[in-house]
Amino acid sequence: MSEERPLLLPQVQPPEKPLKLFDTHAHYSSRTFKDDRDEVLASLPLYGVERVIEVGVDITRRDGGPWDLAARHDHVYFAAGVHPQEASDMGEGDIDRLRDMLKKPKAVALGEIGLDYYYESSPREIQKPVFRAQMELAREMDMPVIIHTRDATRDTMEILKDFPGMRGVCHCFSGSLETAVDLIKMGYMISFTGVISFKNAKRAAEIIRWMPLDRLMLETDCPYMSPEPHRGRRCDSRLLEFTCMKAAEIRGISPEEMAEITTANAHRFFGI
Ligand SMILES: [Zn+2]
């Protein structure tokens, strides 16, 4: 048992006119929120965060899973899926279990799924069939997919191309402009985290400047990826405003406009 103490954000009063935001990717099921999960979630609408997608990473059998949070909070919806790092744990009957989870109220997407060759905590040869099986399930259920890919662009694109016509988002995008062009052509959305506020995020800026605005979404991926000026602290959806402001600055529009566009995109994408 690690006794990690998250570096909490300072308590700030809700702004009078907050940006209207949609956090398309969050992990409040994470242990780092064990002491204040419901409190943080309940406070979000006051800070302008009108919707949150709680994203699953495994076939959890315990309470407190994504659907549980969605059931407790009006503004929270959820996605369920097996993250590539958990692919080795996928056992017999788990696709059926996943299908059942995705039939629960407020399930809006299958994810996050994909390939991760950076950590490779599950071998590639297991990650790939687990990814494909979940793409097939999404197609069967006509649900959008949330894609995680890290150091695995070529294999990820190869699998995505085998499933034409799917609705999907590449989350926490860190790929090249060329990959972004391919994804846009395939109909995918691209979503960015607080990483775009880091000094060396030139590639992301280039993509945000270029991409069609109706394909852009914003996310925290909390508790990870806190944007500047809160880098290194535990992230929560209240920090999405910093990512929105940065994206607006890169694109040369107002933060209000950026919030309006990305929130509308997310509503359309998730069908809520
Ligand atoms: Zn995630």
Short mmCIF file of C-alpha atoms and ligand atoms in Angstrom, two decimals:
data_model
loop_
_atom_site.label_atom_id
_atom_site.label_comp_id
_atom_site.label_asym_id
_atom_site.label_seq_id
_atom_site.Cartn_x
_atom_site.Cartn_y
_atom_site.Cartn_z
CA MET A 1 0.00 0.00 0.00
CA SER A 2 1.57 3.23 -1.05
CA GLU A 3 0.85 6.25 1.08
CA GLU A 4 0.97 8.68 -1.81
CA ARG A 5 -0.47 12.06 -0.98
CA PRO A 6 -1.84 13.82 -4.01
CA LEU A 7 -0.80 17.41 -4.39
CA LEU A 8 -4.20 18.96 -4.17
CA LEU A 9 -5.26 22.07 -5.94
CA PRO A 10 -5.81 25.13 -3.84
CA GLN A 11 -9.50 25.71 -3.16
CA VAL A 12 -10.66 28.52 -5.38
CA GLN A 13 -14.08 30.14 -5.51
CA PRO A 14 -16.13 29.25 -8.58
CA PRO A 15 -15.81 32.02 -11.19
CA GLU A 16 -18.85 34.21 -11.83
CA LYS A 17 -19.00 33.44 -15.54
CA PRO A 18 -17.19 30.12 -16.06
CA LEU A 19 -16.49 28.71 -19.52
CA LYS A 20 -19.04 26.04 -20.43
CA LEU A 21 -16.92 22.91 -20.74
CA PHE A 22 -17.24 19.20 -21.43
CA ASP A 23 -14.50 16.95 -20.03
CA THR A 24 -14.47 14.10 -22.55
CA HIS A 25 -12.00 11.88 -20.68
CA ALA A 26 -11.55 11.49 -16.93
CA HIS A 27 -10.62 8.78 -14.44
CA TYR A 28 -12.34 9.62 -11.16
CA SER A 29 -12.35 5.90 -10.35
CA SER A 30 -8.62 6.33 -9.73
CA ARG A 31 -7.42 5.73 -6.19
CA THR A 32 -6.09 9.26 -5.98
CA PHE A 33 -9.71 10.43 -5.65
CA LYS A 34 -10.61 7.96 -2.92
CA ASP A 35 -11.07 10.63 -0.22
CA ASP A 36 -12.91 13.31 -2.16
CA ARG A 37 -14.25 11.73 -5.36
CA ASP A 38 -17.92 12.65 -4.92
CA GLU A 39 -17.13 16.05 -3.49
CA VAL A 40 -14.99 17.00 -6.50
CA LEU A 41 -17.49 15.59 -8.98
CA ALA A 42 -20.44 17.36 -7.35
CA SER A 43 -18.62 20.71 -7.46
CA LEU A 44 -17.82 20.63 -11.18
CA PRO A 45 -20.95 22.29 -12.62
CA LEU A 46 -20.23 25.34 -10.43
CA TYR A 47 -16.94 25.67 -12.28
CA GLY A 48 -18.59 25.41 -15.68
CA VAL A 49 -17.88 21.73 -16.29
CA GLU A 50 -21.28 20.63 -17.50
CA ARG A 51 -20.48 17.08 -18.55
CA VAL A 52 -17.82 14.50 -17.71
CA ILE A 53 -17.12 11.17 -19.38
CA GLU A 54 -15.70 8.75 -16.85
CA VAL A 55 -13.55 6.35 -18.86
CA GLY A 56 -13.05 2.73 -17.85
CA VAL A 57 -9.75 0.89 -18.14
CA ASP A 58 -10.64 -2.66 -17.10
CA ILE A 59 -13.44 -5.14 -16.47
CA THR A 60 -13.84 -4.14 -12.90
CA ARG A 61 -15.99 -6.27 -10.68
CA ARG A 62 -15.96 -3.89 -7.77
CA ASP A 63 -18.31 -1.04 -6.95
CA GLY A 64 -17.14 2.45 -7.66
CA GLY A 65 -16.66 1.63 -11.32
CA PRO A 66 -17.47 4.14 -14.03
CA TRP A 67 -21.19 3.31 -14.21
CA ASP A 68 -21.49 3.79 -10.46
CA LEU A 69 -20.19 7.34 -10.67
CA ALA A 70 -22.53 8.03 -13.58
CA ALA A 71 -25.45 6.71 -11.55
CA ARG A 72 -24.63 9.03 -8.65
CA HIS A 73 -24.00 12.25 -10.61
CA ASP A 74 -26.37 13.72 -13.18
CA HIS A 75 -23.61 15.33 -15.24
CA VAL A 76 -21.42 12.20 -15.42
CA TYR A 77 -21.65 9.64 -18.26
CA PHE A 78 -19.33 6.71 -18.80
CA ALA A 79 -17.33 4.59 -21.22
CA ALA A 80 -16.26 1.02 -20.55
CA GLY A 81 -13.37 -0.86 -22.10
CA VAL A 82 -10.10 -2.65 -21.46
CA HIS A 83 -6.99 -0.43 -21.67
CA PRO A 84 -4.05 -1.98 -23.57
CA GLN A 85 -2.02 -2.05 -20.35
CA GLU A 86 -4.70 -4.32 -18.85
CA ALA A 87 -5.07 -6.49 -21.95
CA SER A 88 -3.42 -9.53 -20.31
CA ASP A 89 -6.17 -9.63 -17.71
CA MET A 90 -8.85 -10.08 -20.33
CA GLY A 91 -10.27 -13.53 -19.82
CA GLU A 92 -12.97 -15.80 -21.10
CA GLY A 93 -16.40 -14.23 -20.98
CA ASP A 94 -15.05 -10.71 -20.57
CA ILE A 95 -16.39 -9.49 -23.91
CA ASP A 96 -19.85 -10.53 -22.72
CA ARG A 97 -19.26 -8.75 -19.43
CA LEU A 98 -18.22 -5.64 -21.32
CA ARG A 99 -21.33 -5.85 -23.49
CA ASP A 100 -23.46 -5.98 -20.35
CA MET A 101 -21.71 -2.94 -18.87
CA LEU A 102 -22.31 -1.02 -22.08
CA LYS A 103 -26.03 -1.72 -21.82
CA LYS A 104 -26.23 0.09 -18.48
CA PRO A 105 -27.84 3.53 -18.39
CA LYS A 106 -25.53 6.43 -19.38
CA ALA A 107 -22.99 4.27 -21.24
CA VAL A 108 -21.93 6.42 -24.21
CA ALA A 109 -18.75 4.87 -25.64
CA LEU A 110 -16.45 1.88 -25.68
CA GLY A 111 -13.05 2.76 -24.29
CA GLU A 112 -10.41 3.29 -23.66
CA ILE A 113 -8.93 0.74 -26.00
CA GLY A 114 -5.90 0.62 -28.25
CA LEU A 115 -2.19 -0.14 -28.16
CA ASP A 116 0.55 0.98 -25.78
CA TYR A 117 4.09 -0.03 -26.71
CA TYR A 118 5.64 2.48 -24.33
CA TYR A 119 4.85 0.57 -21.16
CA GLU A 120 4.06 -2.74 -22.82
CA SER A 121 2.82 -4.17 -19.51
CA SER A 122 0.82 -6.52 -21.72
CA PRO A 123 2.69 -8.08 -24.66
CA ARG A 124 1.90 -6.65 -28.10
CA GLU A 125 0.63 -9.97 -29.32
CA ILE A 126 -2.04 -9.88 -26.60
CA GLN A 127 -2.85 -6.17 -26.97
CA LYS A 128 -3.70 -6.49 -30.65
CA PRO A 129 -6.41 -9.19 -30.50
CA VAL A 130 -7.92 -7.56 -27.39
CA PHE A 131 -8.10 -4.25 -29.26
CA ARG A 132 -9.66 -5.89 -32.33
CA ALA A 133 -12.22 -7.80 -30.28
CA GLN A 134 -13.37 -4.55 -28.66
CA MET A 135 -13.54 -2.74 -32.02
CA GLU A 136 -15.79 -5.54 -33.19
CA LEU A 137 -17.99 -5.17 -30.13
CA ALA A 138 -18.28 -1.40 -30.73
CA ARG A 139 -19.31 -2.06 -34.32
CA GLU A 140 -21.86 -4.63 -33.20
CA MET A 141 -23.30 -2.21 -30.62
CA ASP A 142 -22.98 0.84 -32.89
CA MET A 143 -21.05 2.75 -30.24
CA PRO A 144 -18.23 5.27 -30.60
CA VAL A 145 -14.74 4.21 -29.52
CA ILE A 146 -12.15 6.04 -27.41
CA ILE A 147 -8.68 5.19 -28.67
CA HIS A 148 -5.47 5.20 -26.64
CA THR A 149 -2.27 4.83 -28.63
CA ARG A 150 1.29 5.34 -27.47
CA ASP A 151 4.41 4.54 -29.48
CA ALA A 152 2.21 2.29 -31.59
CA THR A 153 0.92 4.51 -34.38
CA ARG A 154 1.53 2.12 -37.27
CA ASP A 155 -0.19 -0.89 -35.73
CA THR A 156 -3.03 1.25 -34.34
CA MET A 157 -3.77 2.79 -37.74
CA GLU A 158 -3.64 -0.62 -39.37
CA ILE A 159 -6.33 -1.92 -37.02
CA LEU A 160 -8.48 1.21 -37.28
CA LYS A 161 -8.39 0.93 -41.07
CA ASP A 162 -9.87 -2.56 -40.78
CA PHE A 163 -12.97 -0.99 -39.24
CA PRO A 164 -14.07 1.69 -41.68
CA GLY A 165 -16.98 3.95 -40.88
CA MET A 166 -16.60 3.79 -37.10
CA ARG A 167 -17.12 6.84 -34.94
CA GLY A 168 -14.07 7.37 -32.76
CA VAL A 169 -11.79 9.75 -30.93
CA CYS A 170 -8.05 9.53 -30.55
CA HIS A 171 -7.59 10.73 -27.02
CA CYS A 172 -4.61 12.56 -25.47
CA PHE A 173 -3.30 12.93 -28.99
CA SER A 174 0.49 13.01 -29.26
CA GLY A 175 0.97 11.87 -32.85
CA SER A 176 2.27 13.65 -35.92
CA LEU A 177 0.43 15.96 -38.27
CA GLU A 178 0.47 13.17 -40.87
CA THR A 179 -1.32 10.81 -38.50
CA ALA A 180 -3.80 13.54 -37.60
CA VAL A 181 -4.53 14.08 -41.30
CA ASP A 182 -5.18 10.34 -41.71
CA LEU A 183 -7.48 10.23 -38.70
CA ILE A 184 -9.48 13.23 -39.87
CA LYS A 185 -9.88 11.63 -43.30
CA MET A 186 -11.17 8.49 -41.58
CA GLY A 187 -13.78 10.57 -39.75
CA TYR A 188 -12.16 10.48 -36.32
CA MET A 189 -12.21 13.18 -33.67
CA ILE A 190 -8.97 14.27 -32.00
CA SER A 191 -8.84 15.20 -28.36
CA PHE A 192 -6.15 17.06 -26.43
CA THR A 193 -5.21 17.26 -22.76
CA GLY A 194 -3.35 19.82 -20.66
CA VAL A 195 -0.17 18.67 -22.37
CA ILE A 196 -0.83 21.34 -25.02
CA SER A 197 0.06 23.95 -22.39
CA PHE A 198 3.58 22.53 -21.93
CA LYS A 199 6.49 24.40 -23.47
CA ASN A 200 7.55 21.64 -25.86
CA ALA A 201 4.08 20.92 -27.27
CA LYS A 202 4.85 22.37 -30.70
CA ARG A 203 3.47 19.42 -32.64
CA ALA A 204 0.10 19.61 -30.90
CA ALA A 205 -0.09 23.34 -31.60
CA GLU A 206 0.60 22.74 -35.27
CA ILE A 207 -2.26 20.23 -35.41
CA ILE A 208 -4.70 22.47 -33.53
CA ARG A 209 -3.92 25.31 -35.93
CA TRP A 210 -4.59 23.09 -38.92
CA MET A 211 -7.43 20.77 -37.98
CA PRO A 212 -11.12 21.28 -38.78
CA LEU A 213 -12.61 22.74 -35.60
CA ASP A 214 -15.61 20.43 -35.69
CA ARG A 215 -13.28 17.48 -34.97
CA LEU A 216 -11.63 18.92 -31.88
CA MET A 217 -12.46 17.88 -28.33
CA LEU A 218 -10.85 18.68 -24.97
CA GLU A 219 -10.22 16.45 -21.98
CA THR A 220 -8.29 16.37 -18.73
CA ASP A 221 -7.38 12.65 -18.58
CA CYS A 222 -7.39 13.43 -14.86
CA PRO A 223 -5.81 12.64 -12.41
CA TYR A 224 -2.95 12.91 -14.94
CA MET A 225 -1.77 15.66 -17.27
CA SER A 226 -2.48 18.83 -15.26
CA PRO A 227 -2.06 21.85 -17.52
CA GLU A 228 0.17 24.75 -16.70
CA PRO A 229 0.20 26.54 -14.28
CA HIS A 230 -0.72 23.45 -12.24
CA ARG A 231 1.61 20.91 -13.84
CA GLY A 232 2.59 18.18 -11.36
CA ARG A 233 -0.51 18.51 -9.19
CA ARG A 234 -3.38 16.07 -9.20
CA CYS A 235 -5.59 17.06 -12.09
CA ASP A 236 -9.38 17.35 -12.01
CA SER A 237 -11.91 18.67 -14.50
CA ARG A 238 -11.80 22.22 -13.11
CA LEU A 239 -8.43 22.57 -14.83
CA LEU A 240 -9.98 22.01 -18.26
CA GLU A 241 -10.42 25.78 -18.54
CA PHE A 242 -6.63 26.20 -18.79
CA THR A 243 -6.47 23.69 -21.64
CA CYS A 244 -9.36 25.46 -23.34
CA MET A 245 -7.66 28.85 -22.99
CA LYS A 246 -4.46 27.45 -24.47
CA ALA A 247 -6.26 25.85 -27.41
CA ALA A 248 -8.08 29.14 -28.03
CA GLU A 249 -4.81 31.07 -27.98
CA ILE A 250 -3.20 28.64 -30.45
CA ARG A 251 -6.17 28.86 -32.79
CA GLY A 252 -6.60 32.63 -32.39
CA ILE A 253 -10.18 32.60 -31.14
CA SER A 254 -11.71 33.51 -27.78
CA PRO A 255 -11.82 30.97 -24.93
CA GLU A 256 -15.63 31.30 -24.95
CA GLU A 257 -15.76 30.38 -28.62
CA MET A 258 -13.37 27.45 -28.11
CA ALA A 259 -15.48 26.21 -25.19
CA GLU A 260 -18.68 26.50 -27.18
CA ILE A 261 -17.28 24.65 -30.20
CA THR A 262 -15.59 21.80 -28.31
CA THR A 263 -18.55 21.31 -25.97
CA ALA A 264 -20.95 21.13 -28.93
CA ASN A 265 -18.61 18.63 -30.63
CA ALA A 266 -18.59 16.42 -27.55
CA HIS A 267 -22.39 16.49 -27.23
CA ARG A 268 -22.68 15.47 -30.86
CA PHE A 269 -20.01 12.77 -30.63
CA PHE A 270 -21.37 11.09 -27.50
CA GLY A 271 -25.00 11.65 -28.49
CA ILE A 272 -25.99 13.37 -25.23
ZN ZN B 1 -7.33 7.75 -20.00
#
